[in-house]
Amino acid sequence: MGHANDDRVILHRNTGSSLASDFPSPRRGVLLTVVSVTLATVLLLLLASQSYFRSIEVSDARNRLSLYARGFDDAVKRFDDMPFVLANDVRVVSTLAGDGVGEMNDLLERFADRSGLEAIYIMDPTGLVIAASNHRKPRTFLGQNYGFRPYFQTAMAGERGTFFGVGATTGRPGYFVSEPVVSPTGVPGVVAIKIDLSELQKTLEAEDERLLVENSDGIVVLASDPSWLYGSLRSMDDERRSRIQAAQQFGGKLGAPLDWREDEGNAVSFGGEKLIHVSGPTGRDGWTLHYLRNDARVNERSALATFLLGLLVTALVAFSFFLRSKRIEAAFKASQADRDELRAANSELERAQGRLAEASKLAALGQLSASVTHELVQPISALRNHVAAAEISGEFSSPETPRRFELIIGRMEEVTRQLRFFSRPHDIAHEALDLCDVIRTAWDLLLHDLDEADVQTEMNLPDDPVMISGHALRLERVVINLVRNAAGAMVDSSLQHLTLTVANENGHAVLSVRDTGKGLEGASLDDLTEPFHTTKASGDGMGLGLAIVNSIVAEHGGTIATTDTQPGACFIIRFPILAAADNAIGTIEQGTSGLK
C-alpha cells in the first residue's frame, strides 16, 4: 500500500506540472490583457488623432483656397466691362470704317496706361489688328492677325469671348476678353483686351504654399511651381490636342502629363507624394483652383498626441506604483508608529503612576494639613495674646524675649499658611489684571525683609501693562515664594544681588527671578517642586515654597523653567497674555485645581 500511495503522489505532481505548462498563469493572462488593451488604445488614438488633425488641416486648406479664389477673381473681374464699353463707342465704329485710326491708337494707349491692362486692340472682320494701345512698342499688336484665336471667332459670332493663352507676339501668358462691335450692318469688327497674369503668377511663386489653376482642358495655366505650368492633369485625346495646337494657345510650351492622381478623402498623389487636396471653381471658363498641403503636420501632430498619451499612461502606471510603494511605506510607518505609540503609552503610564502617587501624597498632605492647621491656629493665637499681655504688664525680664517669641510665632504662622494652601480647594475666580501691579504689591511686602538681609535688588518692569487672567493674591504668593527662595539661596554668598524682570514675549508674559546664590546644585525642576524637598537646614523651611509656586503657575495655565546661571540660578515663569477681547470682558470664571 505504501508504494501505491507514492505512485499516486508522483502522478498528481506530474499532472499539475503539465497543466501549468499548458495554461498561462492568472498573472500572465492579466499582463497580456493589459498590454493588448494598451496597444489597442494607442492604435485607436493614433487613428482618431490622424482623422481629427486631418480635418483641421482640410478646414484650414479650404479657407486658404477661398482666399486665393477671391484674389484671382478680383484680378480679372475689374476689367470685365471695358470691352463692352469700347465696342459700343461710335469712335470704334468710325475706326473700323477707316476714320481716325491715329487718334484711336492714342486713345487706347491712354486707356491701357490708366487701367493697367497689357493691351487694348481692335480687329477687323479678318482678325487683322487695325488699332492697338501698344502701337509704340517693338512687339506691337498693330498689323498682326489673330483670326485663329478662339476669342476672336466667338466675338465675330456675336458673343463675348474669353481665352487664356501665351501671347503669339509677346510670348507672355495672358487672359483675353473680346466683345463684338455691333452696327446696323452686322459685326464690322472685334474689340479685345489682354490682362497680364504674370504678376499673379509671380505672387503664387512667392507664396510658401502649393497652388495650381487648371483650365477646362486639364492644363495647368497658373502654378506656385513654374515647373508645373502647361502640364496636363488628365489624359488628352488627339482631337483636344489638335484644337490647342491650332489655337497656338501655349505657343509650343504644352508640357507632358503630370504625375497626378486624386484619391478619396481630400487626398491626392502628386509627384509621388501624398498631399492634402482641396479644390474649387474660380468662376472663369470652367477653371479649377487646387490647393495642396503636405500631410506631414498631420502625422507629426498625431504622433505627438500618441507620444503624449504614452507618457501619460507611463506616468499613471509609475504613479500607481508610487502610490503602492507609498501605501507599503505608510503601512510600515503605521506599524512603527504603533510600536512607538505603545512605548509612549507605557512611558505615559509610568508617568501617570508617578503622578498618581504624588496626588495621593498631596491628598494625604491636604488631610494632614487641615488637621495640623486646625489644631495649631487657636494655640498660636492664644500664645500671641499671652505674649502681648505679658509685654504690656512688664513680666519679661529681658527686652529680647518678646522679639524671640514673635519670631517663633511668625515661623509657626508661616508653616500654617503653607499647610493651609494644600488643605483648601483651589476653585477660585480669575480676573483680568496687570502682572506688574501684582509684582509691585508683593515687592512692597518683601522690601523690608530684603533690606534687613542686605540683598541688592533690581526690578525691571515695562511701561505698558502686561495683562493676564488670574488671581492677584495667589500670584503675589508666587512672587513672594520665588523672591524668598532666591534670598535664602544667597545667605552664604559674598555677593547678594537679586534681579526681577517682566517682559512681553511672543504672546506670553515672562517673569524671571535671578539670584547670585549657590545655584541649583544639580537638582532638576521636578526635584525642586517636590513637596518637602529642601536644601535648607532643619527648622529653616518645610520645602513647600516651590511646590506652591508650581501649583499656582499650573492653575493659571503657565509654565515654569529653571537655569543655572553660575553664580546663582534663574527661575522663568510664562503666563499667556490676555487677548484684547478677553481683556474687555473683565472678570472671568476659570475652574482650575492645584491638586492633580
JSON list of C-alpha atoms in Angstrom, two decimals, residues 21-106:
[
{"chain": "A", "resi": 21, "resn": "SER", "atom": "CA", "xyz": [2.71, 24.41, -18.80]},
{"chain": "A", "resi": 22, "resn": "ASP", "atom": "CA", "xyz": [-0.44, 24.16, -20.92]},
{"chain": "A", "resi": 23, "resn": "PHE", "atom": "CA", "xyz": [-2.31, 27.12, -19.39]},
{"chain": "A", "resi": 24, "resn": "PRO", "atom": "CA", "xyz": [-0.92, 30.56, -18.58]},
{"chain": "A", "resi": 25, "resn": "SER", "atom": "CA", "xyz": [-0.94, 31.70, -15.01]},
{"chain": "A", "resi": 26, "resn": "PRO", "atom": "CA", "xyz": [-3.60, 34.28, -13.99]},
{"chain": "A", "resi": 27, "resn": "ARG", "atom": "CA", "xyz": [-0.92, 36.95, -13.57]},
{"chain": "A", "resi": 28, "resn": "ARG", "atom": "CA", "xyz": [0.42, 36.30, -17.09]},
{"chain": "A", "resi": 29, "resn": "GLY", "atom": "CA", "xyz": [-3.11, 36.49, -18.50]},
{"chain": "A", "resi": 30, "resn": "VAL", "atom": "CA", "xyz": [-3.74, 39.81, -16.76]},
{"chain": "A", "resi": 31, "resn": "LEU", "atom": "CA", "xyz": [-0.44, 41.16, -18.08]},
{"chain": "A", "resi": 32, "resn": "LEU", "atom": "CA", "xyz": [-1.27, 40.08, -21.65]},
{"chain": "A", "resi": 33, "resn": "THR", "atom": "CA", "xyz": [-4.71, 41.66, -21.35]},
{"chain": "A", "resi": 34, "resn": "VAL", "atom": "CA", "xyz": [-3.26, 44.94, -20.09]},
{"chain": "A", "resi": 35, "resn": "VAL", "atom": "CA", "xyz": [-0.67, 45.02, -22.88]},
{"chain": "A", "resi": 36, "resn": "SER", "atom": "CA", "xyz": [-3.29, 44.20, -25.54]},
{"chain": "A", "resi": 37, "resn": "VAL", "atom": "CA", "xyz": [-5.72, 46.83, -24.27]},
{"chain": "A", "resi": 38, "resn": "THR", "atom": "CA", "xyz": [-2.94, 49.42, -24.09]},
{"chain": "A", "resi": 39, "resn": "LEU", "atom": "CA", "xyz": [-1.76, 48.72, -27.65]},
{"chain": "A", "resi": 40, "resn": "ALA", "atom": "CA", "xyz": [-5.33, 48.78, -28.97]},
{"chain": "A", "resi": 41, "resn": "THR", "atom": "CA", "xyz": [-5.98, 52.06, -27.17]},
{"chain": "A", "resi": 42, "resn": "VAL", "atom": "CA", "xyz": [-2.81, 53.63, -28.56]},
{"chain": "A", "resi": 43, "resn": "LEU", "atom": "CA", "xyz": [-3.69, 52.44, -32.08]},
{"chain": "A", "resi": 44, "resn": "LEU", "atom": "CA", "xyz": [-7.22, 53.81, -31.83]},
{"chain": "A", "resi": 45, "resn": "LEU", "atom": "CA", "xyz": [-5.90, 57.10, -30.52]},
{"chain": "A", "resi": 46, "resn": "LEU", "atom": "CA", "xyz": [-3.40, 57.29, -33.38]},
{"chain": "A", "resi": 47, "resn": "LEU", "atom": "CA", "xyz": [-6.14, 56.74, -35.96]},
{"chain": "A", "resi": 48, "resn": "ALA", "atom": "CA", "xyz": [-8.55, 59.11, -34.22]},
{"chain": "A", "resi": 49, "resn": "SER", "atom": "CA", "xyz": [-5.91, 61.82, -33.85]},
{"chain": "A", "resi": 50, "resn": "GLN", "atom": "CA", "xyz": [-4.94, 61.47, -37.51]},
{"chain": "A", "resi": 51, "resn": "SER", "atom": "CA", "xyz": [-8.58, 61.88, -38.54]},
{"chain": "A", "resi": 52, "resn": "TYR", "atom": "CA", "xyz": [-9.01, 64.84, -36.20]},
{"chain": "A", "resi": 53, "resn": "PHE", "atom": "CA", "xyz": [-5.87, 66.69, -37.24]},
{"chain": "A", "resi": 54, "resn": "ARG", "atom": "CA", "xyz": [-6.55, 65.94, -40.92]},
{"chain": "A", "resi": 55, "resn": "SER", "atom": "CA", "xyz": [-10.00, 67.53, -40.60]},
{"chain": "A", "resi": 56, "resn": "ILE", "atom": "CA", "xyz": [-8.37, 70.61, -39.08]},
{"chain": "A", "resi": 57, "resn": "GLU", "atom": "CA", "xyz": [-5.85, 70.79, -41.92]},
{"chain": "A", "resi": 58, "resn": "VAL", "atom": "CA", "xyz": [-8.59, 70.33, -44.55]},
{"chain": "A", "resi": 59, "resn": "SER", "atom": "CA", "xyz": [-10.70, 73.07, -42.97]},
{"chain": "A", "resi": 60, "resn": "ASP", "atom": "CA", "xyz": [-7.73, 75.44, -42.93]},
{"chain": "A", "resi": 61, "resn": "ALA", "atom": "CA", "xyz": [-6.91, 74.50, -46.53]},
{"chain": "A", "resi": 62, "resn": "ARG", "atom": "CA", "xyz": [-10.46, 75.34, -47.62]},
{"chain": "A", "resi": 63, "resn": "ASN", "atom": "CA", "xyz": [-10.16, 78.77, -46.02]},
{"chain": "A", "resi": 64, "resn": "ARG", "atom": "CA", "xyz": [-6.91, 79.39, -47.86]},
{"chain": "A", "resi": 65, "resn": "LEU", "atom": "CA", "xyz": [-8.47, 78.16, -51.10]},
{"chain": "A", "resi": 66, "resn": "SER", "atom": "CA", "xyz": [-11.34, 80.64, -50.77]},
{"chain": "A", "resi": 67, "resn": "LEU", "atom": "CA", "xyz": [-8.87, 83.46, -50.15]},
{"chain": "A", "resi": 68, "resn": "TYR", "atom": "CA", "xyz": [-6.88, 82.69, -53.31]},
{"chain": "A", "resi": 69, "resn": "ALA", "atom": "CA", "xyz": [-10.03, 82.19, -55.39]},
{"chain": "A", "resi": 70, "resn": "ARG", "atom": "CA", "xyz": [-11.28, 85.64, -54.43]},
{"chain": "A", "resi": 71, "resn": "GLY", "atom": "CA", "xyz": [-7.88, 87.12, -55.26]},
{"chain": "A", "resi": 72, "resn": "PHE", "atom": "CA", "xyz": [-7.85, 85.52, -58.71]},
{"chain": "A", "resi": 73, "resn": "ASP", "atom": "CA", "xyz": [-11.39, 86.62, -59.48]},
{"chain": "A", "resi": 74, "resn": "ASP", "atom": "CA", "xyz": [-10.67, 90.19, -58.34]},
{"chain": "A", "resi": 75, "resn": "ALA", "atom": "CA", "xyz": [-7.59, 90.36, -60.59]},
{"chain": "A", "resi": 76, "resn": "VAL", "atom": "CA", "xyz": [-9.74, 89.67, -63.70]},
{"chain": "A", "resi": 77, "resn": "LYS", "atom": "CA", "xyz": [-13.21, 90.90, -62.80]},
{"chain": "A", "resi": 78, "resn": "ARG", "atom": "CA", "xyz": [-12.33, 94.60, -62.67]},
{"chain": "A", "resi": 79, "resn": "PHE", "atom": "CA", "xyz": [-11.76, 94.62, -66.46]},
{"chain": "A", "resi": 80, "resn": "ASP", "atom": "CA", "xyz": [-14.95, 92.76, -67.42]},
{"chain": "A", "resi": 81, "resn": "ASP", "atom": "CA", "xyz": [-16.92, 95.78, -68.64]},
{"chain": "A", "resi": 82, "resn": "MET", "atom": "CA", "xyz": [-14.23, 97.60, -70.60]},
{"chain": "A", "resi": 83, "resn": "PRO", "atom": "CA", "xyz": [-14.50, 95.59, -73.88]},
{"chain": "A", "resi": 84, "resn": "PHE", "atom": "CA", "xyz": [-18.27, 96.09, -73.90]},
{"chain": "A", "resi": 85, "resn": "VAL", "atom": "CA", "xyz": [-17.98, 99.84, -73.32]},
{"chain": "A", "resi": 86, "resn": "LEU", "atom": "CA", "xyz": [-15.41, 100.24, -76.11]},
{"chain": "A", "resi": 87, "resn": "ALA", "atom": "CA", "xyz": [-17.37, 98.03, -78.51]},
{"chain": "A", "resi": 88, "resn": "ASN", "atom": "CA", "xyz": [-20.32, 100.39, -78.20]},
{"chain": "A", "resi": 89, "resn": "ASP", "atom": "CA", "xyz": [-18.27, 103.55, -78.70]},
{"chain": "A", "resi": 90, "resn": "VAL", "atom": "CA", "xyz": [-19.08, 105.23, -82.06]},
{"chain": "A", "resi": 91, "resn": "ARG", "atom": "CA", "xyz": [-15.42, 106.17, -82.42]},
{"chain": "A", "resi": 92, "resn": "VAL", "atom": "CA", "xyz": [-14.54, 102.47, -82.65]},
{"chain": "A", "resi": 93, "resn": "VAL", "atom": "CA", "xyz": [-17.09, 102.02, -85.44]},
{"chain": "A", "resi": 94, "resn": "SER", "atom": "CA", "xyz": [-15.51, 105.01, -87.24]},
{"chain": "A", "resi": 95, "resn": "THR", "atom": "CA", "xyz": [-12.06, 103.50, -86.81]},
{"chain": "A", "resi": 96, "resn": "LEU", "atom": "CA", "xyz": [-13.26, 100.23, -88.36]},
{"chain": "A", "resi": 97, "resn": "ALA", "atom": "CA", "xyz": [-14.54, 102.35, -91.25]},
{"chain": "A", "resi": 98, "resn": "GLY", "atom": "CA", "xyz": [-11.02, 103.76, -91.69]},
{"chain": "A", "resi": 99, "resn": "ASP", "atom": "CA", "xyz": [-11.50, 107.13, -89.97]},
{"chain": "A", "resi": 100, "resn": "GLY", "atom": "CA", "xyz": [-9.25, 108.47, -87.14]},
{"chain": "A", "resi": 101, "resn": "VAL", "atom": "CA", "xyz": [-7.00, 105.44, -86.70]},
{"chain": "A", "resi": 102, "resn": "GLY", "atom": "CA", "xyz": [-4.14, 107.53, -85.29]},
{"chain": "A", "resi": 103, "resn": "GLU", "atom": "CA", "xyz": [-6.38, 109.22, -82.74]},
{"chain": "A", "resi": 104, "resn": "MET", "atom": "CA", "xyz": [-7.78, 105.80, -81.72]},
{"chain": "A", "resi": 105, "resn": "ASN", "atom": "CA", "xyz": [-4.26, 104.42, -81.12]},
{"chain": "A", "resi": 106, "resn": "ASP", "atom": "CA", "xyz": [-3.54, 107.30, -78.76]}
]
